[in-house]
Short mmCIF file of C-alpha atoms and ligand atoms in Angstrom, two decimals:
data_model
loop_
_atom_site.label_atom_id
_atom_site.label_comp_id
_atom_site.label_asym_id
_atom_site.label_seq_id
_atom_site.Cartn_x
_atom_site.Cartn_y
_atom_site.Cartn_z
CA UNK A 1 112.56 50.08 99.32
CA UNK A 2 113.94 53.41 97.83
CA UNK A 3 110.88 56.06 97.48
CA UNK A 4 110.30 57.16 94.26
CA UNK A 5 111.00 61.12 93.84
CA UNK A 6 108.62 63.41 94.09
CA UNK A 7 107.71 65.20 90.47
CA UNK A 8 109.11 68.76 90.50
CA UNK A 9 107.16 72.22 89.83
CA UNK A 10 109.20 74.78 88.47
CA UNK A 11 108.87 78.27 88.95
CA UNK A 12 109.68 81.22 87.20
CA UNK A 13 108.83 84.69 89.10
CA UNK A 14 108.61 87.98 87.76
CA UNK A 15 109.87 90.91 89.97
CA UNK A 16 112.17 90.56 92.23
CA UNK A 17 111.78 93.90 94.64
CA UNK A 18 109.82 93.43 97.93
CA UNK A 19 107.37 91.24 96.72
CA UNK A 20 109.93 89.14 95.00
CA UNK A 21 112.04 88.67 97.98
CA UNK A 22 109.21 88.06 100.27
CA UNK A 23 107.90 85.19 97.14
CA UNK A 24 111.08 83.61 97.16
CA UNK A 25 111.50 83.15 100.91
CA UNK A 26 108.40 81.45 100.77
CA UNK A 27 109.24 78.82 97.39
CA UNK A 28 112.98 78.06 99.67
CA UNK A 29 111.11 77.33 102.91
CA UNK A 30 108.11 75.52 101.99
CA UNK A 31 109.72 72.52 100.94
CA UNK A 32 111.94 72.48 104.32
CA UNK A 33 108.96 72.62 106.40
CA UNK A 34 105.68 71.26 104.89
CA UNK A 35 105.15 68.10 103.39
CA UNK A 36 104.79 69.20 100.02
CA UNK A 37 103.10 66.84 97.02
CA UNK A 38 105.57 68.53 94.93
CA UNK A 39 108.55 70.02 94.79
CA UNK A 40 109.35 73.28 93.74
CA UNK A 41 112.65 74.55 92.23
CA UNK A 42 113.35 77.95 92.08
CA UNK A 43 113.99 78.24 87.60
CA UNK A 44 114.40 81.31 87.01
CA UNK A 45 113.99 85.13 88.12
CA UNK A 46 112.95 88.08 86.12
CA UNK A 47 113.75 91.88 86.03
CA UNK A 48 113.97 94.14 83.10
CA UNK A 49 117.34 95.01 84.01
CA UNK A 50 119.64 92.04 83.42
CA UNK A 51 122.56 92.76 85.72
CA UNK A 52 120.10 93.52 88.79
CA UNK A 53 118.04 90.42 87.50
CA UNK A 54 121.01 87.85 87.91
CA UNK A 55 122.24 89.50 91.37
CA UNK A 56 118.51 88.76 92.25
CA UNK A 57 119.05 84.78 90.97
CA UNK A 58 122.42 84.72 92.88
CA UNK A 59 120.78 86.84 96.44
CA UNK A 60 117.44 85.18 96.48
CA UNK A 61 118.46 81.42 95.24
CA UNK A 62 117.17 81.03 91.40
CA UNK A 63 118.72 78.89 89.35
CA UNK A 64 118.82 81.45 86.13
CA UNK A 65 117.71 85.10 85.17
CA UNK A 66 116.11 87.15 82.38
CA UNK A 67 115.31 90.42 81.23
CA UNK A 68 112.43 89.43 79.37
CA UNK A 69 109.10 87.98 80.89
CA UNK A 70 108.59 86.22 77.58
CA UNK A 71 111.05 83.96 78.30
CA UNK A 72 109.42 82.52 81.54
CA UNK A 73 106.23 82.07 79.17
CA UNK A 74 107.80 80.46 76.36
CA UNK A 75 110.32 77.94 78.26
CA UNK A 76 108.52 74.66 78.13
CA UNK A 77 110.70 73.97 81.71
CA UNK A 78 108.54 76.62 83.28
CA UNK A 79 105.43 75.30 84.94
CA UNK A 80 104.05 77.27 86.97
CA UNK A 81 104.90 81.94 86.62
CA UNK A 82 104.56 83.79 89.70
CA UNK A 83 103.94 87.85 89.21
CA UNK A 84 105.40 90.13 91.46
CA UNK A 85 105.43 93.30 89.38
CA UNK A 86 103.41 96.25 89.86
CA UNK A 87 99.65 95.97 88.78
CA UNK A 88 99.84 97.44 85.33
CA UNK A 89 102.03 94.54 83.90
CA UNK A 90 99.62 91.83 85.66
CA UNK A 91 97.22 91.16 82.88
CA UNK A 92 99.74 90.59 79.71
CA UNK A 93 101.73 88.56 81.87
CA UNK A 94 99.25 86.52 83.48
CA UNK A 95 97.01 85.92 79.80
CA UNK A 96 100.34 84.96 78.16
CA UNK A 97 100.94 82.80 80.89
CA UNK A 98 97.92 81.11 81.55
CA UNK A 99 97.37 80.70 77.22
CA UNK A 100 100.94 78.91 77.28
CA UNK A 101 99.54 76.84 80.21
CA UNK A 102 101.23 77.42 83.15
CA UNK A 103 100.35 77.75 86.59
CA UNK A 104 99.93 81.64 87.74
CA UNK A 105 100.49 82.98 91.06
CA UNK A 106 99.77 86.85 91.25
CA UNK A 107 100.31 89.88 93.69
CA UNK A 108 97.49 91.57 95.09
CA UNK A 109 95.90 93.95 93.88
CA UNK A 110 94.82 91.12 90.82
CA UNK A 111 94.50 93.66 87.99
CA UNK A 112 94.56 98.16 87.76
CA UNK A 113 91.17 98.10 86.14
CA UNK A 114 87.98 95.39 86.12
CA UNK A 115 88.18 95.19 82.41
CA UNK A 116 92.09 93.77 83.01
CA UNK A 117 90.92 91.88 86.15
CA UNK A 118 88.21 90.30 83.62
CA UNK A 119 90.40 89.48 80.68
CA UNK A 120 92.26 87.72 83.41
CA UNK A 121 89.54 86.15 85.47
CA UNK A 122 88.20 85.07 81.59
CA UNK A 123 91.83 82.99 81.19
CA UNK A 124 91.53 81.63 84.16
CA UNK A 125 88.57 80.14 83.56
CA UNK A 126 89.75 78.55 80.18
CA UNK A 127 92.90 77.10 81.44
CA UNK A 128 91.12 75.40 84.10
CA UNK A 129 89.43 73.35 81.59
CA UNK A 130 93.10 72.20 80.76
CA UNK A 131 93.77 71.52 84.51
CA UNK A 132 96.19 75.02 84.70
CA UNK A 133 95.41 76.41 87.79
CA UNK A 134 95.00 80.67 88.91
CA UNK A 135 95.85 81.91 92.39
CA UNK A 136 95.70 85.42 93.78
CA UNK A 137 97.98 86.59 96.22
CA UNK A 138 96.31 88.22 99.36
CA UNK A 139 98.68 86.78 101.49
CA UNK A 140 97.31 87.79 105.25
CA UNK A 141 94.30 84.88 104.52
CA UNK A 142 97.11 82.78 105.72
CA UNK A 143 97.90 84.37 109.16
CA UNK A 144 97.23 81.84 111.33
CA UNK A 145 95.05 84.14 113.62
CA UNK A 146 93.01 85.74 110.47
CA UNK A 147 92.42 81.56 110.10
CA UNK A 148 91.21 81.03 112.79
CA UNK A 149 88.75 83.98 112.87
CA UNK A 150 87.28 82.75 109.74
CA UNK A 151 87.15 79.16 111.47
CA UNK A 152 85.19 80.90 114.37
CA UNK A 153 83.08 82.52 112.61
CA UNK A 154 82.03 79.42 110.11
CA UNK A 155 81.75 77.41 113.32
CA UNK A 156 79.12 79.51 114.46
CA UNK A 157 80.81 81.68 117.31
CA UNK A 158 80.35 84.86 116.52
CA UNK A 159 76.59 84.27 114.78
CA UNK A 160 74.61 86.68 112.85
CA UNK A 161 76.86 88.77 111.79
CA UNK A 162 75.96 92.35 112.42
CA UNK A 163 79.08 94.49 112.09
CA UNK A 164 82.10 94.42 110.00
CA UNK A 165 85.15 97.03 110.95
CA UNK A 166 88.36 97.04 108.76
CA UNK A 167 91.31 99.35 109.03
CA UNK A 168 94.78 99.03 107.12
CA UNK A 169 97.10 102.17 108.30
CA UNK A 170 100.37 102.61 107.14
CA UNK A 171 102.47 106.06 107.16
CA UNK A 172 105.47 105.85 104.67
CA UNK A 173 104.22 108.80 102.90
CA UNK A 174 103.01 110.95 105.65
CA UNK A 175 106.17 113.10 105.43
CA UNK A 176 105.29 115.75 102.50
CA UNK A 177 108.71 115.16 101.33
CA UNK A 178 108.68 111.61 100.91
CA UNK A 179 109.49 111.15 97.30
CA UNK A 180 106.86 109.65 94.27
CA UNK A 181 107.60 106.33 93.49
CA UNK A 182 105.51 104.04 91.08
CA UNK A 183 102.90 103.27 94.59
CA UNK A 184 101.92 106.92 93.59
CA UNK A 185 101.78 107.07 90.05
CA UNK A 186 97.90 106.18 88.60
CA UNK A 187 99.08 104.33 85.46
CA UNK A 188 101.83 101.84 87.33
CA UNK A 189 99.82 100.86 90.34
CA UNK A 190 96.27 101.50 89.63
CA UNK A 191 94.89 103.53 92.23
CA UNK A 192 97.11 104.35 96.06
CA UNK A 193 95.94 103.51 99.45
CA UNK A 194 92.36 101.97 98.24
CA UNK A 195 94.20 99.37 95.93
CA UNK A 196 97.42 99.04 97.77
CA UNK A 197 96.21 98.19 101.21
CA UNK A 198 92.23 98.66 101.07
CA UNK A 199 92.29 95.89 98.70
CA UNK A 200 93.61 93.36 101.66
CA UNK A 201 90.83 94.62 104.04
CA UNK A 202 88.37 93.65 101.44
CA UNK A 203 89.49 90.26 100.57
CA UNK A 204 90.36 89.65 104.42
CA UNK A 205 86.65 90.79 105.51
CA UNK A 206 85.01 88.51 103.34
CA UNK A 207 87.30 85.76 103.78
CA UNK A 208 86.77 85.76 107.49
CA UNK A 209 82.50 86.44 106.86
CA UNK A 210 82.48 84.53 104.33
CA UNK A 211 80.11 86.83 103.16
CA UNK A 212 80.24 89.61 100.05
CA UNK A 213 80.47 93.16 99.81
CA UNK A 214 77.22 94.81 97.88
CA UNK A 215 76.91 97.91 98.22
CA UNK A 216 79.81 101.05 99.32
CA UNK A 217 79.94 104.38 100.04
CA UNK A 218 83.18 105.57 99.67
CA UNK A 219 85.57 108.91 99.73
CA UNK A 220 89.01 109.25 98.66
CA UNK A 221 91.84 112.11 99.25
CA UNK A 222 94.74 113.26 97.87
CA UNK A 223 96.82 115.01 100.92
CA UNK A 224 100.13 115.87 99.40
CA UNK A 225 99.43 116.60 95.47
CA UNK A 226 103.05 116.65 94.50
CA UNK A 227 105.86 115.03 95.70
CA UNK A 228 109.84 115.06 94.67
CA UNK A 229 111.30 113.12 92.37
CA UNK A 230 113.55 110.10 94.20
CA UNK A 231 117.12 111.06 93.73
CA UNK A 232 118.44 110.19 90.46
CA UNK A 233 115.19 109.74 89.09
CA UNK A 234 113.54 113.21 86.31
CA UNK A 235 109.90 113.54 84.83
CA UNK A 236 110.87 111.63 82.37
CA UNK A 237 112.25 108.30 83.93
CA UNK A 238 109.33 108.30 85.97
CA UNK A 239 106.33 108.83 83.02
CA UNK A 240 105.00 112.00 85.03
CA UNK A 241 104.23 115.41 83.92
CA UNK A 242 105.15 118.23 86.92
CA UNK A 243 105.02 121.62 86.82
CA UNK A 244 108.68 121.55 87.77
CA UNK A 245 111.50 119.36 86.99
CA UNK A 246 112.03 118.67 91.42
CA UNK A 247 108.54 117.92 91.67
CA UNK A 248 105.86 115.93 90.19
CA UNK A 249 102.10 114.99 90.46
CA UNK A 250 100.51 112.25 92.88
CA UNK A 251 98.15 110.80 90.75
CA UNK A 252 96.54 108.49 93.41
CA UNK A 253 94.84 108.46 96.78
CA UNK A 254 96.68 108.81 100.01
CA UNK A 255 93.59 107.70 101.73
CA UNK A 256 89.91 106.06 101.31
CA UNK A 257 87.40 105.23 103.35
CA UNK A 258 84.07 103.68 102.99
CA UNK A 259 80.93 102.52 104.35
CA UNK A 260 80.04 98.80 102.99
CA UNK A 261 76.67 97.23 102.97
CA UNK A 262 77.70 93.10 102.89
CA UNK A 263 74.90 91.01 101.57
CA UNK A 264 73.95 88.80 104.81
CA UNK A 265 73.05 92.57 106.63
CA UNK A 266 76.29 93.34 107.77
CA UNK A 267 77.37 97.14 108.33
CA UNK A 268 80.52 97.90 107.21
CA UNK A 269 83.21 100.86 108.13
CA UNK A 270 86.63 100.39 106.48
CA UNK A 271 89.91 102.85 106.37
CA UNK A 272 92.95 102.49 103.94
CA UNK A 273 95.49 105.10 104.65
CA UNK A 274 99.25 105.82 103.95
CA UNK A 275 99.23 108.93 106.38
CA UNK A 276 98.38 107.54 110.06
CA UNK A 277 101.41 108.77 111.70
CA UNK A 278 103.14 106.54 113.69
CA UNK A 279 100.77 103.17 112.09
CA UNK A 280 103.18 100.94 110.30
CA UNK A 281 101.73 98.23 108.92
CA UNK A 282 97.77 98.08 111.37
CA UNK A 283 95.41 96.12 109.80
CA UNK A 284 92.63 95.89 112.48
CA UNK A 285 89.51 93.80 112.12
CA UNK A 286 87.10 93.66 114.18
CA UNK A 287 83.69 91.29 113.70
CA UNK A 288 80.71 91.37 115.72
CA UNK A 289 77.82 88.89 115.97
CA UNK A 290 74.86 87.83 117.32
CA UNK A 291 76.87 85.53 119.62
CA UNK A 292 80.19 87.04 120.38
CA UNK A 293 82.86 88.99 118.34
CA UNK A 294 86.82 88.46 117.07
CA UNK A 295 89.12 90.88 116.86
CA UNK A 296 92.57 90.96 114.96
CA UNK A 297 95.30 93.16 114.77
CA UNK A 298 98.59 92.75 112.72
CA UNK A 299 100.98 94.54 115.00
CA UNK A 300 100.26 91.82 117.45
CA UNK A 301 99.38 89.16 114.15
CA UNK A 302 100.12 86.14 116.89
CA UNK A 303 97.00 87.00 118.56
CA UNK A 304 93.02 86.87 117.71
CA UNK A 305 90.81 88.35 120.44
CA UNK A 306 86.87 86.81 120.86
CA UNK A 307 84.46 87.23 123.24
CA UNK A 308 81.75 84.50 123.38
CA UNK A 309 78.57 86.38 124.66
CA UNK A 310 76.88 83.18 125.41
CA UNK A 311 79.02 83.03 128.76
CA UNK A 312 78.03 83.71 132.15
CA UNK A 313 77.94 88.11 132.24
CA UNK A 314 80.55 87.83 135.12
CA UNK A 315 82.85 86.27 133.71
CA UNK A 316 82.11 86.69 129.95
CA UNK A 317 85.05 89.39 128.70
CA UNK A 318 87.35 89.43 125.71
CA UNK A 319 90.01 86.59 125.89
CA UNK A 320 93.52 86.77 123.94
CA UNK A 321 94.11 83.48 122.57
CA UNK A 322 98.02 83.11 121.46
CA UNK A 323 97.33 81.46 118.05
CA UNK A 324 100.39 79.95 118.43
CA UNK A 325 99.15 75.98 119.19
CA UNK A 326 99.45 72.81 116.89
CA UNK A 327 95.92 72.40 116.68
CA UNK A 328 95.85 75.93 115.02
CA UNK A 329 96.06 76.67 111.45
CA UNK A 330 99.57 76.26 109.99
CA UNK A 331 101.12 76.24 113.03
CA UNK A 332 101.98 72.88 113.69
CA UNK A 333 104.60 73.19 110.78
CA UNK A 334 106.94 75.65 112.78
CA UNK A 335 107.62 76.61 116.42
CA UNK A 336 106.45 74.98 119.80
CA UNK A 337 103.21 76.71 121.22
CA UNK A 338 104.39 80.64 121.95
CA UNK A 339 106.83 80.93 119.91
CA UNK A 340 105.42 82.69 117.06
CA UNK A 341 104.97 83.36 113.38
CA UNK A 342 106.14 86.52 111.24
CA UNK A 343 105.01 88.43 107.88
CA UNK A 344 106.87 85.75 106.00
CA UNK A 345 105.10 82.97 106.65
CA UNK A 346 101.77 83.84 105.58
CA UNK A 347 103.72 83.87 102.27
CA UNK A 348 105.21 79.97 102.93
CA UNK A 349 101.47 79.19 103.58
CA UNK A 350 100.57 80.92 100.15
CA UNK A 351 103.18 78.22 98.45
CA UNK A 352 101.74 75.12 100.37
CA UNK A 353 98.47 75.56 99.36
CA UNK A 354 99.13 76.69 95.89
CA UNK A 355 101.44 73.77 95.46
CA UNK A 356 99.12 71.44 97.28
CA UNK A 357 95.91 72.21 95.14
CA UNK A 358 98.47 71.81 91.76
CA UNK A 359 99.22 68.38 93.28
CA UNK A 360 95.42 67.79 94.04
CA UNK A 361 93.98 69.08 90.52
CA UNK A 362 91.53 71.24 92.99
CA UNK A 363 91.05 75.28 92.80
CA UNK A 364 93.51 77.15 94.83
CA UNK A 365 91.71 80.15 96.93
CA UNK A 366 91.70 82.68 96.13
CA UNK A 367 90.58 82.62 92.76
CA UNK A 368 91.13 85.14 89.87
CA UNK A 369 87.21 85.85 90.06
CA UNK A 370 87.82 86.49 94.02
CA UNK A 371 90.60 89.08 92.91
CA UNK A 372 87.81 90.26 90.24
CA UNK A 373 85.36 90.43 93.12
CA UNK A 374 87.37 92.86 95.17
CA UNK A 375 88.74 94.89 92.26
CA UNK A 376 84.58 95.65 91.34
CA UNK A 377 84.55 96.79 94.92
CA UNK A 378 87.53 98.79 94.49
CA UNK A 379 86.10 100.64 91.00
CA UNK A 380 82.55 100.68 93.74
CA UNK A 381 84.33 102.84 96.04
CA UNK A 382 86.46 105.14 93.17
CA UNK A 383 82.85 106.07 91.44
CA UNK A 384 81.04 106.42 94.81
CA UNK A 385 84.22 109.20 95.82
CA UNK A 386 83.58 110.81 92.28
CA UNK A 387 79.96 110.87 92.13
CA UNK A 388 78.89 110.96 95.60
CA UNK A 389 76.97 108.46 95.65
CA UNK A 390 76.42 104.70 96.67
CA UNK A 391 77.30 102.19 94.34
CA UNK A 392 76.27 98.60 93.99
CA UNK A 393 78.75 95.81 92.94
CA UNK A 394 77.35 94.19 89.95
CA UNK A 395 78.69 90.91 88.98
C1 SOE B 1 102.91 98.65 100.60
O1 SOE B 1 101.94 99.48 101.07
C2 SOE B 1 102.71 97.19 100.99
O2 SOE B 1 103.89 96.57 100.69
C3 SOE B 1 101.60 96.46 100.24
O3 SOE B 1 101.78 96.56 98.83
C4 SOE B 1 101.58 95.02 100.66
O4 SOE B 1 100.57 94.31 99.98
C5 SOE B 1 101.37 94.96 102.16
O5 SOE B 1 101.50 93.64 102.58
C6 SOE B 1 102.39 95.78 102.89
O6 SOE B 1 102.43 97.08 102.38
#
């Protein structure tokens, strides 16, 4: 008996820098390691600058290119669009999408503002009704380890949950001199540090609580107010206005940091910054409980820490589990136990469940309203730093 084949899903992405790259790993792999319901093929790419778009299709392994989003929207052999621009093209491209009913996967941050993250969140809602389905992209939920901590903590192992503590530290822009790019400019990505990076703090602290933020407390900073231009690039080709034609304006934050109120009790201390020398990509988070604690830190992402404070005193002490075992989340797709996961596959994990919750007609998590969630706390912390004040999140 020949098996019949499997329907397809077919993708078109938008973007095709870092994000794109590390998207399209994840749409080739998937297939060749999970089980998928359906298969994906890889349609077409999409960059506003043709030539670089079809050198994307021809590096990265889509079948066709375009220098017009519009085309992935209107192309009735298009299922499902996948956004991997910068935040301010999120919302036209995800409404259009979503209206013209097709599947949307978008980066992280979901939106630059909550009235875009709304209009979004709003389209979501009505294309569920016609079984289109809305997924955010905050990628390190899928870490096997971050898993697990969330497993832990719904299990009951760490208990009442008492204290929340969330760091993301990069450094690419400690150096003065390190040129602008659109990361710094206010009307391409939103806001810096607090959007960029905070933003994945946020979603991963109340993924792993499974609690909400209510309340922050927040301060932003601006270290290095102008920047030079990248080579090749004027004023003008980047949209700024600097008081010299080398130099231009930062318009975001290099750092933020905030104190969160969740609304089980929790006390939370979080830290997004682009200038902790020598911090490449740390996102620590650490949990504690009534009943024990877990512990995570990126630079060593095979690895969740947890000490279970019911144990004897003498022995009781923080234990290292290599999240690296079948039985874990994920992981019994890849490598034999110790062997080890990377960045990329928390994006291959994205894909499976995406895909599989297509296949299933269920709601892929994140949401659009989770992505609205953390962008209210994100606009929290931005008035709190202006006002100096604390600011509820209102829903
Ligand atoms: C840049 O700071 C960046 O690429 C973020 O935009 C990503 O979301 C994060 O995964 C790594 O750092």
């Amino acid at each position: 008996m020949t098996e019949s084949p499997r329907s397809t899903l077919r993708v078109a992405m938008v973007g095709h820098a870092f994000m794109g790259n590390a998207h399209s790993q994840a749409w080739r792999t998937a297939p060749r390691f999970f089980d998928l319901p359906l298969a994906p093929e890889m349609s077409l790419v999409v960059g506003h600058d043709a030539d670089r778009a079809a050198a994307a299709a021809d590096r990265l392994g889509w079948a066709a290119s375009s220098a017009d989003w519009r085309e992935a929207v209107a192309r009735d052999d298009v299922d499902l669009v996948d956004i991997c621009t910068p935040g301010f093209t999120h919302a036209e491209i995800a409404v259009a999408a979503l209206r013209a009913g097709k599947h949307v996967l978008c980066e992280k941050p979901l939106a630059n503002t909550v009235a875009e993250a709304e209009a979004m969140t709003a389209a979501a809602a009505e294309a569920r009704a016609r079984g289109v389905r809305a997924m955010v992209g905050f990628t390190y939920r899928r870490v096997p380890a971050i898993a697990l901590a969330r497993r832990l903590v719904a299990e009951g192992r760490v208990g009442e949950i008492r204290h929340v503590r969330a760091q993301y530290l990069q450094d690419w822009i400690a150096d003065p001199e390190a040129p602008l790019s659109w990361r710094l400019d206010r009307s391409k990505a939103g806001s810096g540090a607090l959007g960029d990076i905070g933003a994945h703090v946020i979603d991963l602290t109340q993924f792993i609580t499974g609690d909400v933020i209510r309340e922050v407390s927040g301060r932003l900073e601006t270290f290095v107010k102008e920047r030079p231009y990248p080579a090749g690039e004027t004023a003008g080709s980047l949209g700024g206005g600097g008081s010299s034609t080398e130099r231009g304006p930062v318009t975001v934050d290099d750092a933020a940091s905030f104190l969160a109120t969740f609304a089980g009790g929790a006390m939370g201390v979080f830290e997004a910054t682009r200038f902790a020398s020598g911090r490449k990509n740390g996102i620590r988070i650490e949990v504690n409980g009534s009943r024990g604690s877990v512990a995570f830190d990126f630079e060593d992402m095979n690895v969740l820490q947890f000490f279970d404070a019911t144990e004897d005193a003498d022995t009781a002490g923080f234990r290292r589990i290599l999240v690296t075992e079948p039985s874990h989340p994920y992981v019994e797709h890849w490598w034999p136990a110790g062997h080890g996961l990377g960045y990329e596959h928390g994006f291959t994990h994205q894909v499976v469940d995406l895909v599989t919750a297509i296949a299933e007609g269920t709601d892929p998590a994140p949401s659009f309203a989770d992505g609205l969630q953390v962008q209210r706390v994100l606009a929290a912390v931005e008035t709190s730093s202006d006002t100096r004040t604390w600011q509820e999140i209102t829903q």
